[in-house]
Amino acid sequence: MYLKKPLWSEGIIPKGSSGSEQEQPSTAVGDLVNSLTQQRVYREVTLALRSGLRDVRAEFSFLRVRGLRGLLKFLRSVAETDSTINLFSQTQSLPELQVVPVLFQHSLKDSGDEIVRNLDHIFGVEPLKITSPSTDSEVSLALRVLEGCCLLHPDSAVLAHQHKAIQVLMNILPTRGVIEQGACLDALISIMLDSSANQMDFEAFHGIEEVAELIRDKQVDENLRLKCGEFLLLLIGHVNGRDGPPLATVHEDIRRLLGEKSASLIWAASQFGSTLDPEQRLTALHIQARRVIESLDLY
């Protein structure tokens, strides 16, 4: 969704810019231009959502992948301005345009849901509807779209909770490949931000234990172990911002699972970067995660 300049704005000089009094539009004209522009952008936002969601609901994985790629590109474009973020948030109040439910009903659906329960289709006139299973690429893209939705629109985390997001993601984490596992960890952080319900589910499904098992295993891909380190740093530094429920025991859990020295390093390193710009914070996060891995490998 990269917008072209609307035709009706040609020759219009914004309020406050230089120019003769005759060149500057009246307040009424300026308001009309702004209104037309906002309506146009809203139409493009809804069109992009409808097009992407139509493909994500498809029976074939290659179509769903196409839809997910379109949605991911759309979300990246939305994130560029506050006005488009607000428009996207407005669309997510409309059930037919909500992204998160569609992700869990299709791309992130358990393949076990496709088991045929009876043979009625053999004796009836209605053909059996077959849906191709989600590929690794599809799952990875769906997790990235889920992450983007929750970061841009916090109420999407509520929708995710309604679809048992933590349970679904905790099933993905130990069973998929490295790329999907990394995307799963990022998605977990995004759906737990400011969401006590999802944090409680994470604790109930022993999420810390699953992540600790991956980061301790030296046979696991190094990039995934680093991603686990980053996850723990973000969990302590950003998600778990208080000592009360639902993650009241997270410090003790990490100490029990990873040892005193590694737990102390994670706690200290998680406090980094409050005065850094986003790029510097990302670099610092990566460096601190590597130190956590090194501390584990020494013992």
Tab-separated table of C-alpha atoms in Angstrom:
chain	number	residue	atom	x	y	z
A	1	MET	CA	0.000	0.000	0.000
A	2	TYR	CA	2.145	2.814	-1.332
A	3	LEU	CA	-0.070	5.792	-1.998
A	4	LYS	CA	0.221	8.063	-4.980
A	5	LYS	CA	-0.462	11.750	-4.590
A	6	PRO	CA	-4.211	12.352	-5.083
A	7	LEU	CA	-5.140	14.432	-8.136
A	8	TRP	CA	-7.270	16.840	-6.144
A	9	SER	CA	-4.294	17.982	-4.067
A	10	GLU	CA	-2.418	19.422	-7.069
A	11	GLY	CA	-1.859	23.123	-6.681
A	12	ILE	CA	-2.932	23.143	-3.048
A	13	ILE	CA	-0.480	24.900	-0.730
A	14	PRO	CA	-0.663	23.645	2.846
A	15	LYS	CA	-1.572	26.053	5.605
A	16	GLY	CA	1.441	27.829	7.005
A	17	SER	CA	3.561	27.574	3.822
A	18	SER	CA	4.777	30.557	1.821
A	19	GLY	CA	2.707	31.979	-1.027
A	20	SER	CA	0.312	34.804	-1.807
A	21	GLU	CA	-3.022	34.980	-0.073
A	22	GLN	CA	-4.802	34.145	-3.347
A	23	GLU	CA	-2.799	30.913	-3.686
A	24	GLN	CA	-3.704	29.560	-0.263
A	25	PRO	CA	-6.945	27.548	-0.010
A	26	SER	CA	-9.709	28.400	2.392
A	27	THR	CA	-10.112	26.345	5.521
A	28	ALA	CA	-13.148	24.647	3.999
A	29	VAL	CA	-11.186	23.557	0.908
A	30	GLY	CA	-8.293	22.319	3.036
A	31	ASP	CA	-10.656	20.309	5.220
A	32	LEU	CA	-12.294	18.833	2.118
A	33	VAL	CA	-8.912	17.791	0.726
A	34	ASN	CA	-7.953	16.159	4.027
A	35	SER	CA	-11.290	14.368	4.200
A	36	LEU	CA	-10.988	13.060	0.635
A	37	THR	CA	-7.433	11.903	1.292
A	38	GLN	CA	-8.431	10.070	4.475
A	39	GLN	CA	-11.350	8.383	2.742
A	40	ARG	CA	-9.090	7.324	-0.103
A	41	VAL	CA	-6.494	5.862	2.241
A	42	TYR	CA	-9.207	4.032	4.200
A	43	ARG	CA	-10.507	2.482	0.973
A	44	GLU	CA	-7.010	1.310	0.085
A	45	VAL	CA	-6.497	-0.127	3.583
A	46	THR	CA	-9.762	-2.066	3.449
A	47	LEU	CA	-9.066	-3.234	-0.111
A	48	ALA	CA	-5.618	-4.535	0.870
A	49	LEU	CA	-7.117	-6.350	3.874
A	50	ARG	CA	-9.982	-7.904	1.919
A	51	SER	CA	-7.643	-9.078	-0.835
A	52	GLY	CA	-5.113	-10.573	1.581
A	53	LEU	CA	-7.708	-12.225	3.804
A	54	ARG	CA	-9.455	-13.768	0.795
A	55	ASP	CA	-6.256	-15.573	-0.152
A	56	VAL	CA	-5.453	-16.572	3.445
A	57	ARG	CA	-8.846	-18.318	3.602
A	58	ALA	CA	-8.040	-20.364	0.476
A	59	GLU	CA	-7.869	-24.173	0.453
A	60	PHE	CA	-4.403	-24.303	-1.088
A	61	SER	CA	-1.243	-23.377	0.767
A	62	PHE	CA	0.357	-21.494	-2.130
A	63	LEU	CA	-2.612	-19.115	-2.215
A	64	ARG	CA	-2.484	-18.640	1.544
A	65	VAL	CA	1.240	-17.880	1.297
A	66	ARG	CA	0.503	-15.244	-1.340
A	67	GLY	CA	-2.107	-13.659	0.900
A	68	LEU	CA	0.209	-13.685	3.924
A	69	ARG	CA	3.003	-12.032	1.956
A	70	GLY	CA	0.597	-9.348	0.857
A	71	LEU	CA	-0.609	-8.773	4.415
A	72	LEU	CA	2.947	-8.602	5.740
A	73	LYS	CA	3.924	-6.025	3.110
A	74	PHE	CA	0.740	-4.128	3.926
A	75	LEU	CA	1.499	-4.064	7.675
A	76	ARG	CA	5.019	-2.772	7.042
A	77	SER	CA	3.556	0.046	4.980
A	78	VAL	CA	0.926	0.795	7.630
A	79	ALA	CA	3.639	1.129	10.293
A	80	GLU	CA	5.186	4.108	8.479
A	81	THR	CA	2.713	6.712	9.771
A	82	ASP	CA	0.487	7.175	12.816
A	83	SER	CA	-2.507	7.986	10.619
A	84	THR	CA	-2.398	4.656	8.777
A	85	ILE	CA	-1.858	2.808	12.073
A	86	ASN	CA	-5.031	4.452	13.384
A	87	LEU	CA	-6.934	3.481	10.244
A	88	PHE	CA	-5.751	-0.108	10.546
A	89	SER	CA	-6.859	-0.155	14.196
A	90	GLN	CA	-10.310	1.038	13.131
A	91	THR	CA	-10.638	-1.787	10.613
A	92	GLN	CA	-9.842	-4.391	13.282
A	93	SER	CA	-13.087	-3.531	15.063
A	94	LEU	CA	-14.937	-4.971	12.049
A	95	PRO	CA	-15.214	-8.801	12.229
A	96	GLU	CA	-14.950	-9.247	8.452
A	97	LEU	CA	-11.600	-7.387	8.375
A	98	GLN	CA	-9.986	-8.862	11.493
A	99	VAL	CA	-6.708	-10.553	10.618
A	100	VAL	CA	-5.857	-12.565	13.741
A	101	PRO	CA	-8.900	-14.902	13.734
A	102	VAL	CA	-8.254	-15.828	10.094
A	103	LEU	CA	-4.634	-16.716	10.889
A	104	PHE	CA	-5.678	-19.204	13.566
A	105	GLN	CA	-8.572	-20.606	11.540
A	106	HIS	CA	-6.373	-21.373	8.528
A	107	SER	CA	-2.568	-21.006	8.492
A	108	LEU	CA	-1.995	-21.740	12.199
A	109	LYS	CA	-4.650	-24.425	12.469
A	110	ASP	CA	-3.580	-27.776	13.886
A	111	SER	CA	-3.355	-30.328	11.077
A	112	GLY	CA	-5.155	-32.755	13.382
A	113	ASP	CA	-8.273	-30.672	12.849
A	114	GLU	CA	-8.400	-32.036	9.309
A	115	ILE	CA	-8.967	-35.645	10.433
A	116	VAL	CA	-12.123	-37.044	8.866
A	117	ARG	CA	-14.557	-37.909	11.657
A	118	ASN	CA	-17.040	-39.935	9.575
A	119	LEU	CA	-17.754	-41.235	6.068
A	120	ASP	CA	-20.961	-39.296	5.371
A	121	HIS	CA	-19.374	-37.645	2.331
A	122	ILE	CA	-19.052	-41.038	0.616
A	123	PHE	CA	-22.771	-41.713	0.754
A	124	GLY	CA	-23.934	-38.155	0.183
A	125	VAL	CA	-23.859	-35.759	-2.758
A	126	GLU	CA	-21.596	-33.191	-1.105
A	127	PRO	CA	-17.886	-33.680	-1.969
A	128	LEU	CA	-15.358	-33.779	0.841
A	129	LYS	CA	-13.563	-30.464	1.156
A	130	ILE	CA	-9.824	-31.022	1.326
A	131	THR	CA	-7.518	-28.297	2.603
A	132	SER	CA	-3.791	-28.581	2.012
A	133	PRO	CA	-1.723	-28.528	5.235
A	134	SER	CA	0.290	-25.465	6.179
A	135	THR	CA	3.847	-25.459	4.892
A	136	ASP	CA	6.809	-24.233	6.944
A	137	SER	CA	6.898	-21.034	4.888
A	138	GLU	CA	3.203	-20.441	5.512
A	139	VAL	CA	3.521	-20.923	9.271
A	140	SER	CA	6.514	-18.571	9.425
A	141	LEU	CA	4.695	-15.854	7.462
A	142	ALA	CA	1.537	-16.256	9.563
A	143	LEU	CA	3.562	-15.794	12.746
A	144	ARG	CA	5.148	-12.620	11.336
A	145	VAL	CA	1.724	-11.263	10.422
A	146	LEU	CA	0.464	-12.112	13.920
A	147	GLU	CA	3.434	-10.284	15.436
A	148	GLY	CA	2.799	-7.210	13.285
A	149	CYS	CA	-0.905	-7.091	14.098
A	150	CYS	CA	-0.288	-7.246	17.857
A	151	LEU	CA	2.428	-4.579	17.764
A	152	LEU	CA	0.328	-2.173	15.677
A	153	HIS	CA	-2.999	-2.958	17.330
A	154	PRO	CA	-2.706	-4.157	20.965
A	155	ASP	CA	-6.309	-5.397	21.020
A	156	SER	CA	-5.248	-8.043	18.510
A	157	ALA	CA	-3.623	-9.787	21.479
A	158	VAL	CA	-7.120	-10.134	22.960
A	159	LEU	CA	-8.308	-11.784	19.744
A	160	ALA	CA	-5.261	-14.043	19.850
A	161	HIS	CA	-6.126	-15.121	23.395
A	162	GLN	CA	-9.651	-16.006	22.285
A	163	HIS	CA	-8.110	-18.426	19.789
A	164	LYS	CA	-5.801	-20.023	22.389
A	165	ALA	CA	-2.743	-18.425	20.825
A	166	ILE	CA	-0.262	-19.456	23.511
A	167	GLN	CA	-1.298	-23.103	23.271
A	168	VAL	CA	-0.963	-23.026	19.481
A	169	LEU	CA	2.443	-21.335	19.571
A	170	MET	CA	3.770	-23.613	22.294
A	171	ASN	CA	2.867	-26.546	20.027
A	172	ILE	CA	4.753	-24.936	17.145
A	173	LEU	CA	7.901	-24.070	19.112
A	174	PRO	CA	9.247	-27.606	19.723
A	175	THR	CA	8.059	-29.160	16.471
A	176	ARG	CA	8.901	-26.815	13.592
A	177	GLY	CA	12.143	-25.737	11.926
A	178	VAL	CA	14.540	-22.984	12.981
A	179	ILE	CA	12.889	-20.222	10.929
A	180	GLU	CA	9.420	-20.975	12.286
A	181	GLN	CA	10.764	-21.302	15.840
A	182	GLY	CA	12.419	-17.879	15.625
A	183	ALA	CA	9.234	-16.312	14.298
A	184	CYS	CA	7.301	-18.098	17.051
A	185	LEU	CA	9.468	-16.536	19.781
A	186	ASP	CA	8.950	-13.045	18.316
A	187	ALA	CA	5.209	-13.629	18.087
A	188	LEU	CA	5.087	-14.819	21.697
A	189	ILE	CA	6.643	-11.552	22.886
A	190	SER	CA	4.208	-9.462	20.858
A	191	ILE	CA	1.065	-11.230	22.117
A	192	MET	CA	2.202	-11.127	25.756
A	193	LEU	CA	2.962	-7.388	25.832
A	194	ASP	CA	0.427	-5.769	28.179
A	195	SER	CA	-1.700	-8.939	28.092
A	196	SER	CA	-2.050	-10.594	31.476
A	197	ALA	CA	-4.298	-13.287	30.016
A	198	ASN	CA	-1.665	-14.404	27.500
A	199	GLN	CA	1.062	-14.196	30.147
A	200	MET	CA	-0.963	-16.480	32.405
A	201	ASP	CA	-1.382	-18.944	29.557
A	202	PHE	CA	2.367	-18.833	28.886
A	203	GLU	CA	3.020	-19.733	32.501
A	204	ALA	CA	0.337	-22.453	32.473
A	205	PHE	CA	1.894	-24.118	29.422
A	206	HIS	CA	5.380	-24.000	30.979
A	207	GLY	CA	6.731	-21.632	28.349
A	208	ILE	CA	9.894	-20.791	30.276
A	209	GLU	CA	10.789	-24.479	30.472
A	210	GLU	CA	10.398	-24.895	26.702
A	211	VAL	CA	12.619	-21.900	25.935
A	212	ALA	CA	15.196	-22.925	28.560
A	213	GLU	CA	15.381	-26.419	27.051
A	214	LEU	CA	16.198	-24.944	23.636
A	215	ILE	CA	18.783	-22.461	24.886
A	216	ARG	CA	20.582	-25.106	26.996
A	217	ASP	CA	20.893	-27.580	24.134
A	218	LYS	CA	24.248	-27.054	22.406
A	219	GLN	CA	23.050	-29.160	19.462
A	220	VAL	CA	20.372	-26.557	18.642
A	221	ASP	CA	21.139	-24.081	15.862
A	222	GLU	CA	23.176	-21.162	17.259
A	223	ASN	CA	20.887	-18.535	15.750
A	224	LEU	CA	17.903	-20.121	17.470
A	225	ARG	CA	19.755	-20.189	20.797
A	226	LEU	CA	20.520	-16.485	20.330
A	227	LYS	CA	16.858	-15.841	19.582
A	228	CYS	CA	15.975	-17.655	22.824
A	229	GLY	CA	18.419	-15.405	24.672
A	230	GLU	CA	16.808	-12.327	23.153
A	231	PHE	CA	13.400	-13.688	24.103
A	232	LEU	CA	14.385	-14.064	27.758
A	233	LEU	CA	15.897	-10.573	27.829
A	234	LEU	CA	12.732	-9.045	26.370
A	235	LEU	CA	10.537	-11.136	28.645
A	236	ILE	CA	12.306	-9.866	31.755
A	237	GLY	CA	12.898	-6.298	30.575
A	238	HIS	CA	9.653	-5.466	28.793
A	239	VAL	CA	6.893	-8.047	29.155
A	240	ASN	CA	7.333	-8.745	32.853
A	241	GLY	CA	7.269	-5.197	34.156
A	242	ARG	CA	6.120	-5.971	37.681
A	243	ASP	CA	6.737	-8.438	40.495
A	244	GLY	CA	3.131	-9.552	40.831
A	245	PRO	CA	1.097	-12.065	38.830
A	246	PRO	CA	0.960	-13.473	36.233
A	247	LEU	CA	4.735	-13.904	35.824
A	248	ALA	CA	5.628	-13.451	39.474
A	249	THR	CA	7.984	-16.450	39.527
A	250	VAL	CA	9.759	-15.840	36.216
A	251	HIS	CA	13.061	-14.820	37.885
A	252	GLU	CA	13.032	-17.865	40.110
A	253	ASP	CA	12.136	-20.115	37.165
A	254	ILE	CA	15.077	-18.842	35.114
A	255	ARG	CA	17.424	-19.234	38.072
A	256	ARG	CA	16.244	-22.813	38.587
A	257	LEU	CA	16.491	-23.724	34.900
A	258	LEU	CA	19.649	-21.888	33.834
A	259	GLY	CA	21.612	-21.406	37.037
A	260	GLU	CA	22.357	-18.447	39.294
A	261	LYS	CA	25.059	-16.835	37.166
A	262	SER	CA	23.127	-16.943	33.896
A	263	ALA	CA	19.947	-15.761	35.607
A	264	SER	CA	21.776	-12.802	37.163
A	265	LEU	CA	23.275	-11.899	33.783
A	266	ILE	CA	19.871	-12.054	32.110
A	267	TRP	CA	18.334	-9.833	34.770
A	268	ALA	CA	21.151	-7.249	34.559
A	269	ALA	CA	21.290	-7.286	30.754
A	270	SER	CA	17.517	-6.940	30.434
A	271	GLN	CA	17.732	-3.417	31.838
A	272	PHE	CA	19.749	-2.164	28.857
A	273	GLY	CA	18.962	0.369	26.217
A	274	SER	CA	16.317	2.708	27.613
A	275	THR	CA	18.153	5.750	26.205
A	276	LEU	CA	19.265	4.152	22.935
A	277	ASP	CA	17.637	4.586	19.550
A	278	PRO	CA	15.859	1.520	18.062
A	279	GLU	CA	18.815	0.390	15.944
A	280	GLN	CA	21.225	0.657	18.872
A	281	ARG	CA	18.795	-1.230	21.126
A	282	LEU	CA	18.609	-4.054	18.590
A	283	THR	CA	22.398	-4.280	18.424
A	284	ALA	CA	22.673	-4.218	22.212
A	285	LEU	CA	20.012	-6.922	22.496
A	286	HIS	CA	21.969	-9.193	20.154
A	287	ILE	CA	25.239	-8.618	22.032
A	288	GLN	CA	23.662	-9.313	25.413
A	289	ALA	CA	21.968	-12.469	24.099
A	290	ARG	CA	25.342	-13.777	22.926
A	291	ARG	CA	26.772	-13.149	26.402
A	292	VAL	CA	23.944	-15.169	27.899
A	293	ILE	CA	24.745	-18.074	25.564
A	294	GLU	CA	28.436	-17.863	26.434
A	295	SER	CA	27.647	-17.905	30.150
A	296	LEU	CA	25.624	-21.095	29.695
A	297	ASP	CA	28.330	-22.798	27.632
A	298	LEU	CA	30.958	-22.194	30.310
A	299	TYR	CA	29.193	-24.461	32.799
